[in-house]
Short mmCIF file of C-alpha atoms and ligand atoms in Angstrom, two decimals:
data_model
loop_
_atom_site.label_atom_id
_atom_site.label_comp_id
_atom_site.label_asym_id
_atom_site.label_seq_id
_atom_site.Cartn_x
_atom_site.Cartn_y
_atom_site.Cartn_z
CA MET A 1 243.30 121.86 41.18
CA ALA A 2 241.53 118.58 40.40
CA HIS A 3 242.96 115.50 42.05
CA SER A 4 242.94 112.58 39.65
CA ASP A 5 242.27 110.05 42.42
CA CYS A 6 239.47 112.03 44.07
CA LEU A 7 235.90 110.78 43.61
CA PHE A 8 234.33 114.23 44.06
CA CYS A 9 236.77 115.88 41.60
CA LYS A 10 235.63 113.21 39.11
CA ILE A 11 231.96 113.97 39.87
CA ILE A 12 232.56 117.72 39.36
CA ALA A 13 234.32 116.97 36.05
CA GLY A 14 231.41 114.76 34.94
CA GLU A 15 233.65 111.68 34.77
CA VAL A 16 231.48 109.95 37.40
CA PRO A 17 227.73 110.47 36.96
CA SER A 18 225.70 112.29 39.61
CA THR A 19 222.29 113.90 39.98
CA LYS A 20 222.91 117.63 39.93
CA VAL A 21 220.86 119.87 42.21
CA TYR A 22 222.73 123.18 41.81
CA GLU A 23 225.90 124.51 40.21
CA ASP A 24 227.70 127.84 39.92
CA ASP A 25 231.28 128.99 39.42
CA GLN A 26 232.29 128.06 42.98
CA VAL A 27 230.30 124.97 43.97
CA TYR A 28 228.57 121.84 42.70
CA ALA A 29 225.66 120.18 44.56
CA PHE A 30 224.34 116.67 43.93
CA ARG A 31 222.20 113.99 45.61
CA ASP A 32 223.92 111.61 48.01
CA ILE A 33 223.91 108.07 46.64
CA HIS A 34 222.83 106.68 50.06
CA PRO A 35 220.36 109.30 51.35
CA LYS A 36 220.02 109.56 55.14
CA ALA A 37 216.96 111.84 54.90
CA LYS A 38 214.18 112.48 52.37
CA VAL A 39 216.44 115.18 50.89
CA HIS A 40 220.18 114.54 51.24
CA VAL A 41 222.38 116.74 49.08
CA LEU A 42 226.18 117.12 49.07
CA ILE A 43 227.68 120.54 48.31
CA VAL A 44 231.32 120.58 47.22
CA PRO A 45 233.64 123.43 46.25
CA LYS A 46 234.92 123.04 42.69
CA VAL A 47 238.48 123.56 43.96
CA HIS A 48 239.79 120.58 45.92
CA TYR A 49 240.27 121.11 49.68
CA ALA A 50 240.54 118.07 51.92
CA SER A 51 238.53 119.30 54.90
CA VAL A 52 236.30 122.10 56.17
CA ASP A 53 239.23 123.26 58.30
CA GLU A 54 241.44 123.69 55.22
CA LEU A 55 238.56 125.39 53.39
CA ALA A 56 237.96 127.81 56.28
CA LYS A 57 241.61 128.80 56.32
CA LYS A 58 242.22 129.03 52.56
CA ALA A 59 238.84 130.06 51.11
CA PRO A 60 236.46 131.31 53.81
CA LEU A 61 234.20 133.06 51.31
CA THR A 62 233.63 129.76 49.53
CA LEU A 63 232.67 128.22 52.87
CA SER A 64 230.13 130.96 53.56
CA HIS A 65 228.83 130.60 50.01
CA MET A 66 228.24 126.88 50.69
CA VAL A 67 226.02 127.87 53.63
CA GLU A 68 224.01 130.19 51.34
CA VAL A 69 223.62 127.38 48.80
CA ALA A 70 222.48 124.99 51.56
CA GLN A 71 219.81 127.51 52.55
CA LYS A 72 218.68 127.86 48.94
CA ILE A 73 218.39 124.09 48.48
CA ALA A 74 216.43 123.73 51.74
CA THR A 75 214.10 126.53 50.67
CA ASP A 76 213.64 125.12 47.15
CA GLU A 77 213.11 121.51 48.26
CA ALA A 78 211.58 121.88 51.72
CA ASP A 79 210.49 124.53 54.22
CA GLY A 80 213.88 126.16 54.66
CA SER A 81 214.92 124.06 57.67
CA TYR A 82 218.04 121.97 57.24
CA ARG A 83 220.88 120.20 59.01
CA LEU A 84 224.37 121.01 57.73
CA ILE A 85 227.09 118.45 58.50
CA PHE A 86 230.81 118.44 57.76
CA ASN A 87 232.30 115.11 58.84
CA THR A 88 235.93 115.96 59.46
CA GLY A 89 238.53 113.22 59.86
CA LYS A 90 238.31 109.44 59.58
CA ASN A 91 237.06 108.86 63.14
CA ALA A 92 234.21 111.33 62.60
CA GLY A 93 233.04 109.44 59.52
CA GLN A 94 234.74 111.38 56.72
CA SER A 95 235.24 108.90 53.90
CA VAL A 96 235.83 111.25 50.95
CA PHE A 97 238.67 113.70 51.50
CA HIS A 98 237.27 116.48 49.29
CA VAL A 99 235.35 118.74 51.64
CA HIS A 100 231.58 118.35 51.35
CA ALA A 101 228.60 119.73 53.23
CA HIS A 102 225.79 117.25 53.86
CA VAL A 103 222.43 119.06 53.60
CA LEU A 104 219.66 117.04 55.26
CA THR A 105 216.07 118.24 54.97
CA GLY A 106 212.64 117.36 53.57
CA GLU A 107 211.30 115.81 56.77
CA VAL A 108 211.31 116.24 60.56
CA LEU A 109 214.83 115.09 61.42
CA PRO A 110 215.55 112.91 64.46
CA GLU A 111 217.59 114.61 67.22
P1 5GP B 1 231.40 111.34 54.32
O1 5GP B 1 231.20 109.96 54.88
O2 5GP B 1 232.81 111.51 53.74
O3 5GP B 1 231.01 112.45 55.23
O4 5GP B 1 230.38 111.47 53.11
C1 5GP B 1 230.58 110.90 51.87
C2 5GP B 1 229.21 110.75 51.25
O5 5GP B 1 229.38 110.52 49.88
C3 5GP B 1 228.42 109.57 51.80
O6 5GP B 1 227.20 110.05 52.37
C4 5GP B 1 228.18 108.68 50.60
O7 5GP B 1 226.90 108.10 50.58
C5 5GP B 1 228.39 109.63 49.44
N1 5GP B 1 228.90 109.01 48.24
C6 5GP B 1 229.94 108.13 48.16
N2 5GP B 1 230.16 107.78 46.88
C7 5GP B 1 229.25 108.47 46.14
C8 5GP B 1 228.98 108.52 44.73
O8 5GP B 1 229.64 107.88 43.88
N3 5GP B 1 227.97 109.33 44.33
C9 5GP B 1 227.22 110.06 45.22
N4 5GP B 1 226.23 110.81 44.72
N5 5GP B 1 227.44 110.03 46.55
C10 5GP B 1 228.45 109.24 47.00
ZN1 ZN B 2 238.69 116.48 44.92
#
């Protein structure tokens, strides 16, 4: 269900503009507004879950699909290498509480 106060629900609904990279019935992927690598894409499930933990428990197949989509983006836009990050919880840097995978690629990433 879409949450009216959730930025990423608004992006999925097209109410907030974004640069789309990929979309299917389960997920939406778009470019991060403040890229931390040459390619920095966010993948979000279309159904609102707050965290990767909630997603893993309630919709594990959507979580595994997000990994497949990350691989596809990294293959389309780079050499297939990528870093996949789920910041989980405020103290780990999660600022938007609609689960999102950060896909970083397009360059040699620092350790
Ligand atoms: P978090 O810090 O929750 O792991 O990641 C949130 C990400 O969303 C950040 O990397 C931030 O740059 C990105 N972001 C925040 N607001 C917007 C926006 O309006 N549009 C896009 N494309 N990215 C956003
Ligand atoms: Zn949401």
